Amino acid sequence: APVENGALLETLKSQVGLFSNKSEHYSAQVRPPGTSRQIPQTIIIGVRKGGTRALLEMLDIHPNIVVAATEVHFFDWDENYVKGIDWYRNLMPFSYGNQITIEKTPGYFTSPQAPGRIHDMNSSIKLLLILRDPTERVISDYTQVYYNRVESHKPVQLFEDIVIKNGVLNTKYKAIQRSLYDVHMEKWLKHFSLDQIHIVDGNTLIKDPLPELQKVERFLNLPSRIMSSNFYFNQTKGFYCIRSDGRERCLHESKGRPHPLVNTTVLEQLYSYFREHNAKFYRMVNHSFDWH
Ligand SMILES: Nc1ncnc2c1ncn2[C@@H]1O[C@H](COP(=O)(O)OS(=O)(=O)O)[C@@H](OP(=O)(O)O)[C@H]1O
C-alpha cells in the first residue's frame, strides 16, 4: 500500500542519512534516465579540519553541483588507488550533463602522492582548498583526535603536553606538520598552476558563508544560485546551518565542537612558529590572510 511504502521510504532515508531531495535523487542505486556517474571535475583537496564538510554541503545547494557522499581517499591511499579509475567513478553520484561532480578528501592536501596522481587523471582540473588559521587548525585537529580517543576508551593527553616536549615546541607533532601550508602547497604548485587552485578562507566561511561561496561559483564558472536565504544562524550550534529544498540542517555534532582553552605562552609559541611559514605561503599564492 502507498502509505506503507511511504513510511518505508522515510525509514530508509533516515537510515542512509540523505538530506536533500537532490541527494535522494542522485544517491539512488538505480540510474535516473539521462544521468551518468562522472569523475569529479572539481576536488576539495583539504585541509583537514579546514571546513571541508561545510564547504561541500554548502556547494551542494547549487543545482549544477552534485557531491560524493563520503570521503573517497582515492589519491592518498594506495590500497584504493590500485583499484583504478572505474572504482573511483563508481563512487560518484549520478549527474546530468550540466552538473559538475565534486568530492572532498581532506587528506589529499598533505599527501605526497595526491598532486601527481590527480594531475595524471586530469591536468586541467579545478581544485578547491579551504584553509583556516594554522594554530586554530592544530587545536581543531587535536580536539578531533581527543574525542575519538575518549570514545574508544583510549588514554588522552593535554594539548600542552603534546605540543611542548622538553620545553620546546614539538614540531614533529603531525597536527603541526599538517598546518605547514607552504610546505604542502609547494608540492601542488609543481603540478598545477595557481589559477587552478582556488583558496577558500575557512575562517570567513564560518562567520559569513555566502561571499566565500559566491567566489567559488565564479571560479567554477557557474551561475550565481546560492542565496543568503540558504543559510540561517543556529544559536545552539553557534554556526550557520543550511536551508535548501524546503529543509533545514546543521552539520554533524562532530563539526564545531568546543576547543580546549590553551595556555597563552603555548599559543604564542605556535603563532611565532607558523609566522614565517605563513609569510612564505602568502607570497606563494599572492594573497594574505589574517592568521596570527
Ligand atoms: N557551518 C558550519 N558548521 C559546523 N562547522 C563548521 C561550519 N563551517 C565551518 N565549520 C568548521 O569545520 C571544521 C571541520 O572541518 P572539516 O569538515 O574539514 O573536518 S574534517 O577534516 O573533515 O574532519 C569545524 O572545526 P571544529 O570547530 O574544530 O569542529 C568547524 O569549525
Coordinates of C-alpha atoms and ligand atoms in Angstrom, one line a residue:
A1 CA 0.0 0.0 0.0
P2 CA 1.2 3.5 -0.8
V3 CA 1.2 4.6 2.9
E4 CA 3.4 1.7 3.9
N5 CA 5.8 2.3 1.1
G6 CA 6.0 6.0 2.1
A7 CA 6.8 5.1 5.6
L8 CA 9.4 2.6 4.4
L9 CA 10.9 5.2 2.2
E10 CA 11.1 7.7 5.2
T11 CA 12.8 5.0 7.3
L12 CA 15.3 4.2 4.6
K13 CA 16.0 7.9 4.0
S14 CA 16.7 8.4 7.7
Q15 CA 18.9 5.3 7.8
V16 CA 21.1 6.4 5.0
G17 CA 21.2 9.9 6.2
L18 CA 20.1 11.6 3.0
F19 CA 19.3 15.2 3.4
S20 CA 18.0 17.0 0.3
N21 CA 15.7 15.9 -2.5
K22 CA 18.7 16.4 -4.7
S23 CA 20.8 13.9 -2.8
E24 CA 18.0 11.4 -2.6
H25 CA 17.6 11.5 -6.3
Y26 CA 21.3 11.1 -7.1
S27 CA 22.3 8.7 -4.4
A28 CA 19.8 6.2 -5.7
Q29 CA 21.3 3.0 -6.9
V30 CA 19.0 3.0 -10.0
R31 CA 20.3 5.3 -12.6
P32 CA 17.8 8.1 -13.3
P33 CA 17.3 8.5 -17.1
G34 CA 19.7 10.9 -18.7
T35 CA 22.3 10.7 -15.9
S36 CA 25.6 9.0 -15.5
R37 CA 28.4 8.9 -13.0
Q38 CA 31.2 11.4 -13.7
I39 CA 34.8 11.6 -12.5
P40 CA 34.9 14.8 -10.4
Q41 CA 35.6 18.0 -12.4
T42 CA 36.5 19.6 -9.1
I43 CA 38.0 18.2 -5.9
I44 CA 38.2 19.8 -2.4
I45 CA 41.7 18.7 -1.5
G46 CA 41.7 19.9 2.1
V47 CA 42.9 20.9 4.5
R48 CA 41.9 18.5 7.3
K49 CA 39.7 20.5 9.8
G50 CA 39.7 23.5 7.4
G51 CA 35.9 23.3 7.0
T52 CA 35.8 20.9 4.1
R53 CA 32.5 19.3 5.0
A54 CA 30.8 22.7 5.4
L55 CA 32.2 23.8 2.1
L56 CA 31.0 20.6 0.3
E57 CA 27.5 20.7 1.9
M58 CA 27.1 24.4 1.1
L59 CA 28.1 23.9 -2.5
D60 CA 25.6 21.0 -2.7
I61 CA 22.9 23.7 -2.5
H62 CA 23.8 24.7 -6.1
P63 CA 21.6 23.0 -8.7
N64 CA 24.6 22.5 -11.0
I65 CA 26.6 20.7 -8.4
V66 CA 26.4 17.1 -7.2
V67 CA 28.6 15.8 -4.4
A68 CA 30.1 12.5 -3.3
A69 CA 28.5 11.4 -0.1
T70 CA 31.7 10.1 1.6
E71 CA 35.4 10.8 1.7
V72 CA 36.8 8.7 -1.1
H73 CA 40.6 8.6 -0.3
F74 CA 41.4 7.5 -3.8
F75 CA 44.5 9.5 -4.5
D76 CA 46.1 9.3 -1.0
W77 CA 45.5 5.7 -0.1
D78 CA 47.5 3.2 -2.2
E79 CA 45.0 0.4 -1.5
N80 CA 42.3 2.5 -3.1
Y81 CA 44.4 3.9 -5.9
V82 CA 45.3 0.5 -7.2
K83 CA 41.6 -0.3 -7.7
G84 CA 41.6 2.1 -10.7
I85 CA 39.6 5.0 -12.1
D86 CA 36.4 3.0 -12.7
W87 CA 36.3 2.1 -9.0
Y88 CA 36.6 5.8 -8.3
R89 CA 33.9 6.8 -10.8
N90 CA 31.5 4.3 -9.4
L91 CA 31.6 6.1 -6.0
M92 CA 30.3 9.2 -7.6
P93 CA 26.6 10.2 -7.6
F94 CA 24.6 10.2 -10.8
S95 CA 24.6 13.6 -12.6
Y96 CA 23.1 15.3 -15.6
G97 CA 25.4 16.8 -18.3
N98 CA 25.0 20.3 -16.9
Q99 CA 26.2 19.3 -13.5
I100 CA 29.7 19.1 -12.0
T101 CA 30.7 16.4 -9.6
I102 CA 32.7 17.3 -6.5
E103 CA 34.3 15.1 -4.0
K104 CA 36.2 16.1 -0.8
T105 CA 39.0 14.2 0.9
P106 CA 40.9 16.5 3.3
G107 CA 43.9 14.2 3.4
Y108 CA 44.8 15.0 -0.2
F109 CA 46.4 18.3 0.6
T110 CA 49.1 16.8 2.8
S111 CA 49.6 13.6 0.8
P112 CA 52.9 13.4 -1.2
Q113 CA 51.2 11.3 -4.0
A114 CA 47.9 13.1 -4.5
P115 CA 49.1 16.1 -6.6
G116 CA 50.8 13.9 -9.2
R117 CA 48.0 11.3 -9.3
I118 CA 45.3 14.0 -9.7
H119 CA 47.3 15.6 -12.4
D120 CA 47.7 12.3 -14.2
M121 CA 43.9 11.9 -14.2
N122 CA 43.1 15.5 -15.3
S123 CA 45.8 18.1 -15.7
S124 CA 43.2 20.9 -16.2
I125 CA 41.1 20.1 -13.1
K126 CA 39.9 22.9 -10.8
L127 CA 40.9 22.4 -7.2
L128 CA 39.4 23.9 -4.0
L129 CA 41.5 24.3 -0.9
I130 CA 39.9 25.6 2.3
L131 CA 42.3 26.8 4.9
R132 CA 42.0 28.4 8.4
D133 CA 44.4 29.9 10.8
P134 CA 47.1 27.2 11.2
T135 CA 47.1 27.3 15.0
E136 CA 43.4 27.0 15.2
R137 CA 43.7 24.1 12.8
V138 CA 46.1 22.3 15.1
I139 CA 43.8 22.8 18.0
S140 CA 40.8 21.5 16.0
D141 CA 42.9 18.5 14.8
Y142 CA 43.9 17.8 18.4
T143 CA 40.2 18.1 19.5
Q144 CA 39.0 15.6 16.9
V145 CA 41.7 13.0 18.0
Y146 CA 40.9 13.7 21.6
Y147 CA 37.2 12.9 21.2
N148 CA 37.9 9.8 19.0
R149 CA 40.2 8.5 21.8
V150 CA 37.7 9.2 24.5
E151 CA 35.0 7.4 22.5
S152 CA 37.3 4.3 22.1
H153 CA 38.3 4.4 25.8
K154 CA 42.0 5.2 25.0
P155 CA 44.1 7.5 27.2
V156 CA 44.2 11.2 26.3
Q157 CA 46.9 13.8 26.8
L158 CA 46.6 17.6 27.5
F159 CA 47.2 19.7 24.4
E160 CA 50.1 21.4 26.0
D161 CA 51.8 18.1 26.9
I162 CA 51.7 17.0 23.2
V163 CA 52.8 20.3 21.8
I164 CA 55.6 21.1 24.2
K165 CA 58.3 18.5 24.7
N166 CA 61.3 19.2 27.0
G167 CA 60.3 22.9 27.0
V168 CA 60.4 23.3 23.2
L169 CA 57.7 23.2 20.5
N170 CA 57.2 19.6 19.3
T171 CA 57.4 20.4 15.6
K172 CA 57.2 16.7 14.7
Y173 CA 53.6 16.6 16.0
K174 CA 51.5 15.6 13.0
A175 CA 48.9 18.2 13.6
I176 CA 51.6 20.9 13.4
Q177 CA 53.1 19.4 10.3
R178 CA 49.7 19.5 8.6
S179 CA 49.5 23.2 9.3
L180 CA 52.7 24.0 7.3
Y181 CA 50.7 25.2 4.4
D182 CA 53.7 26.5 2.4
V183 CA 55.4 23.1 2.6
H184 CA 52.3 21.3 1.2
M185 CA 51.4 24.0 -1.3
E186 CA 54.8 23.8 -2.9
K187 CA 54.1 20.2 -4.0
W188 CA 50.8 21.2 -5.6
L189 CA 52.4 24.0 -7.4
K190 CA 54.8 21.6 -9.1
H191 CA 51.8 20.1 -10.9
F192 CA 49.2 22.8 -11.1
S193 CA 49.1 26.5 -11.9
L194 CA 47.9 28.9 -9.2
D195 CA 44.8 29.8 -11.2
Q196 CA 43.7 26.1 -11.0
I197 CA 43.6 26.2 -7.2
H198 CA 41.0 28.4 -5.5
I199 CA 41.6 29.0 -1.8
V200 CA 38.6 29.4 0.4
D201 CA 39.0 31.3 3.6
G202 CA 37.8 28.8 6.3
N203 CA 37.6 31.5 9.0
T204 CA 35.3 33.6 6.8
L205 CA 33.2 30.6 5.7
I206 CA 32.4 30.2 9.4
K207 CA 31.5 33.8 10.0
D208 CA 29.8 34.7 6.7
P209 CA 29.5 31.8 4.3
L210 CA 27.8 33.4 1.3
P211 CA 30.6 35.7 -0.1
E212 CA 33.0 32.7 0.0
L213 CA 30.6 30.5 -1.8
Q214 CA 29.9 33.2 -4.4
K215 CA 33.7 33.3 -5.1
V216 CA 33.6 29.5 -5.7
E217 CA 30.6 29.8 -8.1
R218 CA 32.7 32.3 -10.1
F219 CA 35.8 30.1 -10.0
L220 CA 33.7 27.2 -11.3
N221 CA 32.0 29.4 -13.9
L222 CA 28.6 28.5 -12.5
P223 CA 25.6 30.9 -12.4
S224 CA 25.1 32.5 -9.1
R225 CA 22.4 30.3 -7.4
I226 CA 23.4 30.1 -3.7
M227 CA 21.5 32.8 -1.8
S228 CA 21.6 34.3 1.7
S229 CA 18.2 32.6 2.3
N230 CA 20.0 29.3 2.1
F231 CA 21.6 30.0 5.5
Y232 CA 20.5 30.7 9.0
F233 CA 22.5 31.1 12.2
N234 CA 21.7 28.4 14.7
Q235 CA 22.3 29.9 18.2
T236 CA 22.6 26.5 19.9
K237 CA 25.2 25.2 17.5
G238 CA 26.9 28.5 17.2
F239 CA 27.3 28.0 13.4
Y240 CA 25.5 28.7 10.2
C241 CA 23.2 25.9 9.1
I242 CA 21.7 25.2 5.7
R243 CA 18.2 25.7 4.3
S244 CA 17.6 24.1 1.0
D245 CA 14.9 22.0 -0.8
G246 CA 12.5 23.0 1.9
R247 CA 14.6 21.5 4.7
E248 CA 16.9 22.9 7.4
R249 CA 20.0 21.1 8.6
C250 CA 23.2 21.7 10.5
L251 CA 26.4 19.8 10.2
H252 CA 27.0 16.7 12.3
E253 CA 27.7 17.3 16.0
S254 CA 31.4 16.4 15.4
K255 CA 31.7 19.7 13.5
G256 CA 32.1 22.8 15.6
R257 CA 33.0 21.2 18.9
P258 CA 34.3 23.4 21.6
H259 CA 38.1 23.7 21.7
P260 CA 40.2 23.4 24.9
L261 CA 41.4 26.7 26.4
V262 CA 45.1 26.7 25.5
N263 CA 47.9 28.2 27.7
T264 CA 48.7 31.7 26.2
T265 CA 52.5 31.0 26.2
V266 CA 52.0 27.9 24.2
L267 CA 49.7 29.7 21.8
E268 CA 52.4 32.4 21.3
Q269 CA 54.9 29.7 20.5
L270 CA 52.7 28.3 17.9
Y271 CA 51.9 31.7 16.4
S272 CA 55.5 32.5 16.2
Y273 CA 56.5 29.1 14.7
F274 CA 53.9 29.5 11.9
R275 CA 54.5 33.2 11.2
E276 CA 57.4 32.6 8.8
H277 CA 55.6 29.7 7.1
N278 CA 52.5 31.8 6.6
A279 CA 54.5 34.6 5.1
K280 CA 56.1 32.2 2.7
F281 CA 52.6 30.8 1.9
Y282 CA 51.2 34.3 1.2
R283 CA 54.0 35.0 -1.3
M284 CA 53.4 31.7 -3.0
V285 CA 49.7 32.3 -3.6
N286 CA 49.9 36.1 -3.9
H287 CA 47.3 36.6 -1.2
S288 CA 47.4 37.2 2.5
F289 CA 45.1 36.0 5.3
D290 CA 44.6 37.5 8.7
W291 CA 46.2 34.5 10.5
H292 CA 48.1 35.1 13.8
Ligands
LIG1 N1 28.6 25.9 9.3 C1 29.5 25.1 10.0 N2 29.1 24.2 10.9 C2 29.9 23.5 11.6 N3 31.3 23.5 11.5 C3 31.8 24.4 10.5 C4 30.9 25.2 9.8 N4 31.7 26.0 9.0 C5 32.9 25.7 9.2 N5 33.0 24.7 10.1 C6 34.3 24.2 10.7 O1 34.6 23.0 10.0 C7 35.5 22.3 10.9 C8 35.7 20.9 10.5 O2 36.4 20.9 9.3 P1 36.4 19.7 8.3 O3 35.0 19.4 7.9 O4 37.3 20.0 7.2 O5 36.9 18.5 9.2 S1 37.5 17.1 8.6 O6 38.9 17.2 8.2 O7 36.6 16.6 7.6 O8 37.4 16.2 9.8 C9 35.0 22.6 12.3 O9 36.1 22.6 13.2 P2 35.9 22.5 14.7 O10 35.3 23.8 15.1 O11 37.2 22.3 15.3 O12 35.0 21.3 15.0 C10 34.3 23.9 12.2 O13 34.9 25.0 12.8

